[in-house]
PDB file of C-alpha atoms in Angstrom:
ATOM      1  CA  MET B   1       1.091  -7.749   7.220  1.00 46.00           C
ATOM      2  CA  HIS B   2       0.310  -7.795   3.451  1.00 46.00           C
ATOM      3  CA  VAL B   3      -0.848 -11.602   3.455  1.00 44.00           C
ATOM      4  CA  LEU B   4      -3.074 -10.221   6.282  1.00 44.00           C
ATOM      5  CA  GLN B   5      -5.161  -7.487   4.282  1.00 45.00           C
ATOM      6  CA  ILE B   6      -8.905  -7.578   3.862  1.00 43.00           C
ATOM      7  CA  TYR B   7     -10.073  -6.147   0.883  1.00 46.00           C
ATOM      8  CA  ASN B   8     -13.882  -5.647   1.665  1.00 48.00           C
ATOM      9  CA  PRO B   9     -15.566  -3.257  -0.369  1.00 49.00           C
ATOM     10  CA  SER B  10     -19.083  -4.582   0.902  1.00 48.00           C
ATOM     11  CA  SER B  11     -18.102  -3.004   4.269  1.00 48.00           C
ATOM     12  CA  LEU B  12     -19.034   0.278   2.441  1.00 50.00           C
ATOM     13  CA  GLU B  13     -22.557  -0.894   1.846  1.00 51.00           C
ATOM     14  CA  TYR B  14     -23.278  -0.452   5.486  1.00 49.00           C
ATOM     15  CA  MET B  15     -21.099   2.117   6.882  1.00 56.00           C
ATOM     16  CA  ASN B  16     -19.970   5.264   5.011  1.00 67.00           C
ATOM     17  CA  ASN B  17     -16.572   6.388   4.446  1.00 73.00           C
ATOM     18  CA  ILE B  18     -16.060   8.117   7.545  1.00 78.00           C
ATOM     19  CA  LYS B  19     -17.095   5.343   9.544  1.00 82.00           C
ATOM     20  CA  THR B  20     -14.928   2.818   7.755  1.00 83.00           C
ATOM     21  CA  LEU B  21     -11.974   5.171   8.641  1.00 86.00           C
ATOM     22  CA  TRP B  22     -12.864   5.085  12.345  1.00 89.00           C
ATOM     23  CA  VAL B  23     -13.008   1.398  12.067  1.00 89.00           C
ATOM     24  CA  LEU B  24      -9.562   1.246  10.375  1.00 89.00           C
ATOM     25  CA  ASP B  25      -8.058   3.678  12.486  1.00 91.00           C
ATOM     26  CA  ILE B  26      -9.169   1.846  15.834  1.00 93.00           C
ATOM     27  CA  PHE B  27      -7.326  -1.348  14.269  1.00 93.00           C
ATOM     28  CA  TYR B  28      -3.963   0.673  13.754  1.00 93.00           C
ATOM     29  CA  ILE B  29      -4.484   2.086  17.125  1.00 94.00           C
ATOM     30  CA  VAL B  30      -4.886  -1.579  18.735  1.00 94.00           C
ATOM     31  CA  GLY B  31      -2.248  -3.060  16.557  1.00 93.00           C
ATOM     32  CA  TRP B  32       0.365  -0.597  17.322  1.00 92.00           C
ATOM     33  CA  LEU B  33      -0.285  -0.634  21.106  1.00 94.00           C
ATOM     34  CA  ALA B  34      -0.240  -4.406  21.091  1.00 93.00           C
ATOM     35  CA  ILE B  35       3.333  -4.127  19.491  1.00 93.00           C
ATOM     36  CA  ILE B  36       4.554  -1.698  21.847  1.00 92.00           C
ATOM     37  CA  PHE B  37       3.499  -3.438  25.079  1.00 92.00           C
ATOM     38  CA  ALA B  38       4.397  -6.948  23.579  1.00 88.00           C
ATOM     39  CA  GLU B  39       6.098  -9.328  26.219  1.00 87.00           C
ATOM     40  CA  GLY B  40       5.630 -12.248  23.850  1.00 84.00           C
ATOM     41  CA  ALA B  41       5.280 -13.783  20.218  1.00 88.00           C
ATOM     42  CA  TRP B  42       1.424 -13.715  20.512  1.00 89.00           C
ATOM     43  CA  LEU B  43       0.918 -10.103  21.263  1.00 90.00           C
ATOM     44  CA  LEU B  44       3.258  -9.241  18.449  1.00 90.00           C
ATOM     45  CA  ASP B  45       1.225 -11.478  16.003  1.00 91.00           C
ATOM     46  CA  LEU B  46      -1.840  -9.930  17.181  1.00 92.00           C
ATOM     47  CA  GLY B  47      -0.458  -6.489  16.381  1.00 91.00           C
ATOM     48  CA  ARG B  48       0.478  -7.428  13.028  1.00 90.00           C
ATOM     49  CA  LEU B  49      -2.739  -8.941  12.175  1.00 91.00           C
ATOM     50  CA  SER B  50      -4.558  -5.992  13.345  1.00 91.00           C
ATOM     51  CA  LEU B  51      -2.301  -3.768  11.432  1.00 90.00           C
ATOM     52  CA  GLY B  52      -3.050  -5.953   8.507  1.00 86.00           C
ATOM     53  CA  ILE B  53      -6.863  -5.355   8.497  1.00 88.00           C
ATOM     54  CA  GLY B  54      -6.550  -1.732   9.333  1.00 88.00           C
ATOM     55  CA  PHE B  55      -4.100  -1.528   6.002  1.00 84.00           C
ATOM     56  CA  GLY B  56      -6.552  -3.794   3.905  1.00 80.00           C
ATOM     57  CA  LEU B  57      -9.453  -1.464   4.799  1.00 82.00           C
ATOM     58  CA  THR B  58      -7.283   1.409   4.041  1.00 83.00           C
ATOM     59  CA  CYS B  59      -6.442   0.015   0.377  1.00 77.00           C
ATOM     60  CA  TYR B  60     -10.140   0.507  -0.414  1.00 77.00           C
ATOM     61  CA  VAL B  61     -11.639   3.298   1.535  1.00 80.00           C
ATOM     62  CA  GLY B  62      -8.492   5.862   1.097  1.00 79.00           C
ATOM     63  CA  PRO B  63      -8.448   5.754  -2.636  1.00 78.00           C
ATOM     64  CA  VAL B  64     -12.518   5.883  -2.557  1.00 78.00           C
ATOM     65  CA  TYR B  65     -12.845   8.884  -0.392  1.00 80.00           C
ATOM     66  CA  LEU B  66     -10.018  10.750  -2.311  1.00 80.00           C
ATOM     67  CA  ALA B  67     -11.647  10.135  -5.411  1.00 77.00           C
ATOM     68  CA  GLU B  68     -15.157  11.057  -4.274  1.00 77.00           C
ATOM     69  CA  ILE B  69     -13.928  14.464  -2.714  1.00 79.00           C
ATOM     70  CA  THR B  70     -11.801  15.766  -5.715  1.00 78.00           C
ATOM     71  CA  PRO B  71     -12.720  17.436  -8.665  1.00 78.00           C
ATOM     72  CA  LYS B  72     -12.104  15.575 -11.960  1.00 74.00           C
ATOM     73  CA  ASN B  73      -9.313  17.791 -13.440  1.00 75.00           C
ATOM     74  CA  VAL B  74      -7.175  17.076 -10.518  1.00 73.00           C
ATOM     75  CA  ARG B  75      -8.294  13.497  -9.609  1.00 73.00           C
ATOM     76  CA  GLY B  76      -5.313  11.798 -11.013  1.00 69.00           C
ATOM     77  CA  LEU B  77      -2.772  14.156  -9.617  1.00 71.00           C
ATOM     78  CA  LEU B  78      -3.950  13.803  -6.112  1.00 74.00           C
ATOM     79  CA  MET B  79      -4.291   9.803  -6.320  1.00 73.00           C
ATOM     80  CA  SER B  80      -0.963   9.847  -7.288  1.00 71.00           C
ATOM     81  CA  ILE B  81       0.397  12.125  -4.257  1.00 74.00           C
ATOM     82  CA  SER B  82      -1.622   9.648  -2.226  1.00 74.00           C
ATOM     83  CA  GLN B  83       0.040   6.668  -3.508  1.00 72.00           C
ATOM     84  CA  SER B  84       3.493   8.565  -3.140  1.00 73.00           C
ATOM     85  CA  MET B  85       2.776   9.411   0.500  1.00 77.00           C
ATOM     86  CA  THR B  86       2.544   5.636   0.861  1.00 76.00           C
ATOM     87  CA  GLY B  87       5.846   5.104  -0.551  1.00 71.00           C
ATOM     88  CA  TYR B  88       7.568   7.793   1.424  1.00 75.00           C
ATOM     89  CA  GLY B  89       6.014   6.507   4.535  1.00 79.00           C
ATOM     90  CA  ALA B  90       7.228   3.253   4.075  1.00 75.00           C
ATOM     91  CA  SER B  91      10.699   4.440   3.093  1.00 73.00           C
ATOM     92  CA  PHE B  92      10.552   6.737   6.417  1.00 78.00           C
ATOM     93  CA  THR B  93       9.759   3.806   8.727  1.00 80.00           C
ATOM     94  CA  PHE B  94      12.735   1.492   6.901  1.00 74.00           C
ATOM     95  CA  LEU B  95      15.112   4.506   7.473  1.00 75.00           C
ATOM     96  CA  VAL B  96      14.011   5.096  11.059  1.00 82.00           C
ATOM     97  CA  GLY B  97      14.073   1.541  11.916  1.00 78.00           C
ATOM     98  CA  SER B  98      17.940   1.564  11.252  1.00 74.00           C
ATOM     99  CA  PHE B  99      18.372   3.776  13.983  1.00 82.00           C
ATOM    100  CA  VAL B 100      15.774   2.973  16.735  1.00 86.00           C
ATOM    101  CA  THR B 101      14.606  -0.243  18.096  1.00 87.00           C
ATOM    102  CA  TRP B 102      11.537  -1.809  17.189  1.00 86.00           C
ATOM    103  CA  ARG B 103       9.628  -0.785  20.304  1.00 89.00           C
ATOM    104  CA  SER B 104      10.389   2.788  19.548  1.00 90.00           C
ATOM    105  CA  LEU B 105       9.343   2.508  15.943  1.00 89.00           C
ATOM    106  CA  ALA B 106       6.039   1.191  16.772  1.00 90.00           C
ATOM    107  CA  ILE B 107       5.458   4.360  19.142  1.00 92.00           C
ATOM    108  CA  ILE B 108       6.458   6.622  16.225  1.00 92.00           C
ATOM    109  CA  GLY B 109       4.091   4.465  14.006  1.00 89.00           C
ATOM    110  CA  CYS B 110       0.983   5.083  16.397  1.00 92.00           C
ATOM    111  CA  ILE B 111       1.555   8.839  16.410  1.00 93.00           C
ATOM    112  CA  PRO B 112      -0.080   9.268  12.684  1.00 91.00           C
ATOM    113  CA  SER B 113      -2.938   6.848  14.003  1.00 91.00           C
ATOM    114  CA  LEU B 114      -3.698   9.363  16.825  1.00 93.00           C
ATOM    115  CA  LEU B 115      -3.495  12.331  14.798  1.00 93.00           C
ATOM    116  CA  LEU B 116      -5.909  10.528  12.279  1.00 90.00           C
ATOM    117  CA  LEU B 117      -8.300   9.704  15.317  1.00 91.00           C
ATOM    118  CA  LEU B 118      -8.309  13.517  15.956  1.00 92.00           C
ATOM    119  CA  ALA B 119      -8.745  14.506  12.481  1.00 90.00           C
ATOM    120  CA  LEU B 120     -11.933  12.201  11.877  1.00 87.00           C
ATOM    121  CA  PHE B 121     -14.058  14.618  14.242  1.00 89.00           C
ATOM    122  CA  PHE B 122     -13.839  17.350  11.401  1.00 87.00           C
ATOM    123  CA  ILE B 123     -13.676  15.547   8.370  1.00 82.00           C
ATOM    124  CA  PRO B 124     -16.980  15.675   6.524  1.00 78.00           C
ATOM    125  CA  GLU B 125     -18.546  12.897   4.221  1.00 74.00           C
ATOM    126  CA  SER B 126     -18.040  12.893   0.596  1.00 69.00           C
ATOM    127  CA  PRO B 127     -20.702  14.606  -1.439  1.00 67.00           C
ATOM    128  CA  ARG B 128     -20.980  11.232  -3.574  1.00 68.00           C
ATOM    129  CA  TRP B 129     -21.963   9.233  -0.444  1.00 63.00           C
ATOM    130  CA  LEU B 130     -24.503  11.655   0.283  1.00 63.00           C
ATOM    131  CA  ASP B 131     -25.931  11.522  -3.053  1.00 64.00           C
ATOM    132  CA  TYR B 132     -25.788   7.647  -2.618  1.00 63.00           C
ATOM    133  CA  ILE B 133     -27.873   7.777   0.518  1.00 62.00           C
ATOM    134  CA  GLU B 134     -30.461   9.909  -1.289  1.00 61.00           C
ATOM    135  CA  ASN B 135     -30.538   7.638  -4.380  1.00 66.00           C
ATOM    136  CA  GLN B 136     -31.205   4.825  -1.792  1.00 61.00           C
ATOM    137  CA  ARG B 137     -33.973   6.484  -0.033  1.00 61.00           C
ATOM    138  CA  LEU B 138     -35.765   6.999  -3.380  1.00 55.00           C
ATOM    139  CA  GLN B 139     -35.277   3.353  -4.797  1.00 58.00           C
ATOM    140  CA  GLN B 140     -36.350   1.335  -1.498  1.00 56.00           C
ATOM    141  CA  ASN B 141     -37.177  -1.582  -3.898  1.00 51.00           C
ATOM    142  CA  SER B 142     -33.999  -1.754  -5.535  1.00 52.00           C
ATOM    143  CA  ASP B 143     -32.579  -5.226  -6.114  1.00 55.00           C
ATOM    144  CA  ASP B 144     -29.012  -4.119  -5.959  1.00 58.00           C
ATOM    145  CA  ASN B 145     -26.558  -6.438  -4.234  1.00 61.00           C
ATOM    146  CA  VAL B 146     -22.974  -7.920  -4.552  1.00 62.00           C
ATOM    147  CA  LEU B 147     -23.970 -10.726  -6.585  1.00 67.00           C
ATOM    148  CA  ASN B 148     -24.755  -8.293  -9.483  1.00 68.00           C
ATOM    149  CA  LEU B 149     -20.920  -7.466  -9.963  1.00 66.00           C
ATOM    150  CA  PHE B 150     -20.891 -11.183 -11.404  1.00 73.00           C
ATOM    151  CA  ARG B 151     -23.549 -10.170 -14.204  1.00 74.00           C
ATOM    152  CA  ARG B 152     -21.792 -10.273 -17.578  1.00 75.00           C
ATOM    153  CA  LYS B 153     -21.778  -6.674 -18.198  1.00 74.00           C
ATOM    154  CA  TYR B 154     -20.172  -5.883 -14.963  1.00 75.00           C
ATOM    155  CA  LEU B 155     -17.624  -9.143 -14.903  1.00 80.00           C
ATOM    156  CA  HIS B 156     -15.147  -7.473 -17.155  1.00 80.00           C
ATOM    157  CA  ILE B 157     -14.527  -4.450 -14.782  1.00 81.00           C
ATOM    158  CA  VAL B 158     -14.648  -6.535 -12.103  1.00 80.00           C
ATOM    159  CA  ILE B 159     -11.758  -8.927 -13.319  1.00 84.00           C
ATOM    160  CA  ILE B 160      -9.495  -5.826 -13.943  1.00 82.00           C
ATOM    161  CA  GLY B 161     -10.036  -4.330 -10.751  1.00 77.00           C
ATOM    162  CA  VAL B 162      -9.472  -7.308  -8.649  1.00 80.00           C
ATOM    163  CA  GLY B 163      -6.653  -8.461 -11.038  1.00 81.00           C
ATOM    164  CA  LEU B 164      -4.967  -5.331 -10.607  1.00 79.00           C
ATOM    165  CA  MET B 165      -5.342  -5.586  -6.774  1.00 75.00           C
ATOM    166  CA  VAL B 166      -3.941  -9.030  -6.900  1.00 78.00           C
ATOM    167  CA  VAL B 167      -0.892  -8.139  -9.234  1.00 77.00           C
ATOM    168  CA  GLN B 168      -0.082  -5.007  -6.959  1.00 73.00           C
ATOM    169  CA  THR B 169       0.345  -7.266  -3.900  1.00 71.00           C
ATOM    170  CA  SER B 170       2.062 -10.005  -5.745  1.00 75.00           C
ATOM    171  CA  ASP B 171       4.562  -8.497  -8.318  1.00 72.00           C
ATOM    172  CA  GLY B 172       7.580  -8.669  -5.724  1.00 73.00           C
ATOM    173  CA  LEU B 173       7.372  -5.428  -4.177  1.00 73.00           C
ATOM    174  CA  CYS B 174       6.395  -6.910  -0.836  1.00 72.00           C
ATOM    175  CA  GLY B 175       9.527  -9.471  -1.052  1.00 74.00           C
ATOM    176  CA  PHE B 176      11.753  -6.276  -1.954  1.00 77.00           C
ATOM    177  CA  LEU B 177      10.440  -4.313   0.839  1.00 72.00           C
ATOM    178  CA  PHE B 178      10.851  -6.852   3.614  1.00 73.00           C
ATOM    179  CA  TYR B 179      14.138  -8.240   2.391  1.00 78.00           C
ATOM    180  CA  MET B 180      15.556  -4.657   1.529  1.00 77.00           C
ATOM    181  CA  SER B 181      18.205  -4.830   4.127  1.00 76.00           C
ATOM    182  CA  GLU B 182      19.579  -8.375   3.138  1.00 80.00           C
ATOM    183  CA  ILE B 183      19.361  -7.364  -0.558  1.00 81.00           C
ATOM    184  CA  PHE B 184      21.695  -4.479   0.140  1.00 81.00           C
ATOM    185  CA  ASP B 185      23.893  -6.282   2.425  1.00 80.00           C
ATOM    186  CA  SER B 186      24.309  -8.897  -0.390  1.00 78.00           C
ATOM    187  CA  ALA B 187      25.188  -6.318  -2.780  1.00 77.00           C
ATOM    188  CA  GLY B 188      27.939  -4.620  -0.638  1.00 79.00           C
ATOM    189  CA  ILE B 189      25.904  -1.716   0.375  1.00 80.00           C
ATOM    190  CA  SER B 190      25.115  -0.333   3.842  1.00 79.00           C
ATOM    191  CA  SER B 191      21.501  -1.028   4.364  1.00 74.00           C
ATOM    192  CA  THR B 192      21.267   2.449   5.929  1.00 75.00           C
ATOM    193  CA  LEU B 193      22.419   4.222   2.549  1.00 79.00           C
ATOM    194  CA  GLY B 194      19.985   1.701   0.644  1.00 78.00           C
ATOM    195  CA  PHE B 195      17.133   2.970   2.524  1.00 74.00           C
ATOM    196  CA  ILE B 196      18.276   6.708   1.893  1.00 76.00           C
ATOM    197  CA  LEU B 197      18.736   5.997  -1.650  1.00 79.00           C
ATOM    198  CA  VAL B 198      15.214   4.074  -2.265  1.00 76.00           C
ATOM    199  CA  ALA B 199      13.527   7.180  -0.697  1.00 72.00           C
ATOM    200  CA  VAL B 200      15.764   9.593  -2.907  1.00 75.00           C
ATOM    201  CA  VAL B 201      14.711   7.647  -5.986  1.00 78.00           C
ATOM    202  CA  GLN B 202      11.242   7.724  -5.164  1.00 74.00           C
ATOM    203  CA  ILE B 203      10.898  11.389  -5.296  1.00 73.00           C
ATOM    204  CA  PRO B 204      11.306  12.104  -8.944  1.00 77.00           C
ATOM    205  CA  SER B 205       9.663   8.833  -9.922  1.00 75.00           C
ATOM    206  CA  PHE B 206       6.293  10.038  -7.909  1.00 74.00           C
ATOM    207  CA  VAL B 207       6.636  13.404  -9.228  1.00 75.00           C
ATOM    208  CA  LEU B 208       6.948  12.226 -12.827  1.00 78.00           C
ATOM    209  CA  THR B 209       3.812  10.043 -12.314  1.00 75.00           C
ATOM    210  CA  ALA B 210       1.991  12.876 -11.346  1.00 72.00           C
ATOM    211  CA  ALA B 211       2.795  14.679 -14.235  1.00 75.00           C
ATOM    212  CA  LEU B 212       2.048  12.219 -16.747  1.00 78.00           C
ATOM    213  CA  ILE B 213      -0.882  10.600 -15.457  1.00 74.00           C
ATOM    214  CA  ASP B 214      -3.556  12.920 -16.607  1.00 70.00           C
ATOM    215  CA  LYS B 215      -1.421  13.301 -19.914  1.00 77.00           C
ATOM    216  CA  PHE B 216      -0.914   9.605 -21.070  1.00 79.00           C
ATOM    217  CA  GLY B 217      -3.586   7.892 -19.028  1.00 76.00           C
ATOM    218  CA  ARG B 218      -3.600   5.326 -16.519  1.00 76.00           C
ATOM    219  CA  ARG B 219      -3.484   2.510 -18.732  1.00 82.00           C
ATOM    220  CA  THR B 220      -0.135   3.473 -20.399  1.00 85.00           C
ATOM    221  CA  LEU B 221       1.406   4.216 -17.054  1.00 82.00           C
ATOM    222  CA  LEU B 222       0.381   0.785 -15.772  1.00 82.00           C
ATOM    223  CA  MET B 223       1.787  -0.897 -18.745  1.00 85.00           C
ATOM    224  CA  ALA B 224       5.044   0.867 -18.335  1.00 85.00           C
ATOM    225  CA  SER B 225       5.389   0.364 -14.542  1.00 82.00           C
ATOM    226  CA  ALA B 226       4.788  -3.391 -15.180  1.00 82.00           C
ATOM    227  CA  THR B 227       7.627  -3.595 -17.803  1.00 87.00           C
ATOM    228  CA  GLY B 228       9.924  -1.806 -15.435  1.00 84.00           C
ATOM    229  CA  GLN B 229       8.819  -3.906 -12.440  1.00 82.00           C
ATOM    230  CA  CYS B 230       9.249  -7.218 -14.588  1.00 86.00           C
ATOM    231  CA  LEU B 231      12.577  -6.005 -15.380  1.00 88.00           C
ATOM    232  CA  GLY B 232      13.840  -5.131 -11.857  1.00 83.00           C
ATOM    233  CA  CYS B 233      12.694  -8.593 -10.677  1.00 84.00           C
ATOM    234  CA  PHE B 234      14.333 -10.173 -13.403  1.00 88.00           C
ATOM    235  CA  LEU B 235      17.774  -8.386 -13.017  1.00 86.00           C
ATOM    236  CA  THR B 236      17.666  -9.017  -9.381  1.00 82.00           C
ATOM    237  CA  GLY B 237      17.004 -12.689  -9.785  1.00 83.00           C
ATOM    238  CA  LEU B 238      19.504 -12.859 -12.294  1.00 86.00           C
ATOM    239  CA  SER B 239      22.156 -11.315  -9.672  1.00 82.00           C
ATOM    240  CA  TYR B 240      21.352 -13.865  -7.192  1.00 80.00           C
ATOM    241  CA  PHE B 241      21.552 -16.455  -9.696  1.00 83.00           C
ATOM    242  CA  LEU B 242      24.979 -15.742 -10.805  1.00 82.00           C
ATOM    243  CA  GLN B 243      26.324 -15.103  -7.014  1.00 77.00           C
ATOM    244  CA  VAL B 244      25.032 -18.752  -6.365  1.00 74.00           C
ATOM    245  CA  TYR B 245      25.931 -20.462  -9.467  1.00 72.00           C
ATOM    246  CA  LYS B 246      29.459 -19.497 -10.546  1.00 66.00           C
ATOM    247  CA  PHE B 247      29.921 -19.995 -14.456  1.00 55.00           C
ATOM    248  CA  GLU B 248      33.295 -20.120 -15.884  1.00 48.00           C
ATOM    249  CA  GLY B 249      34.590 -16.771 -16.971  1.00 50.00           C
ATOM    250  CA  ILE B 250      32.133 -15.223 -14.667  1.00 49.00           C
ATOM    251  CA  TYR B 251      33.034 -14.226 -11.458  1.00 49.00           C
ATOM    252  CA  CYS B 252      31.199 -11.963  -8.920  1.00 50.00           C
ATOM    253  CA  ASP B 253      32.903 -10.524  -5.814  1.00 54.00           C
ATOM    254  CA  THR B 254      30.175 -10.653  -3.211  1.00 51.00           C
ATOM    255  CA  PRO B 255      29.858 -10.832   0.384  1.00 52.00           C
ATOM    256  CA  TYR B 256      29.209 -14.580  -0.306  1.00 48.00           C
ATOM    257  CA  ASP B 257      32.618 -15.062  -1.475  1.00 52.00           C
ATOM    258  CA  LYS B 258      34.471 -14.094   1.859  1.00 49.00           C
TER     259      LYS B 258
END
């Protein structure tokens, strides 16, 4: 589903945050309904495509809307909470998926989308967007367009922003999530127990991040988390390497030996 994400900030040039939320929620609902009523592979693929598009839009409009409506002094904390909810949701889905069928899981996944649909009737537009619209009315002759992002004075910022998004989706996390069950099974740990452990470990990590983000800054935490991810990927790869290639004097008692 991550492969099918659409990162499209230009959509907000023509639609405000709330309208974009309406659009992405429709993609979510259509995607889940397609999976719920799927009788063949093509409808499952269509559902995953729709969910991927919705999630791609969420990756942009969600943080932007949250940043625009929160005061500066608590912005970092609330952004961390937002990211933590994403992690908790993924862990919850994997955990519940261990006990119910995939169709039942799709029904459960559709519930938050329907709740969001109802909430959108009461969610106001952000003050920053309203200011932007007012400024646009005052500057009808402005030559602002998306090509301005590639000017030298903006290029450095664009590279950092896009680079972070690329690294975030290609740092191995998606692989761990999609193959978490197989990873735990190969380590001799019950996948259900593994999902519970992942959910439990995430709680203190997100709390720690929320407490430190405004104290040490985003760049410091990005460097620390990147180091941790690199170490985790290396150790996981080394573990599988030792399982496949047995060196003299090294013995790994794994399910592959049975």
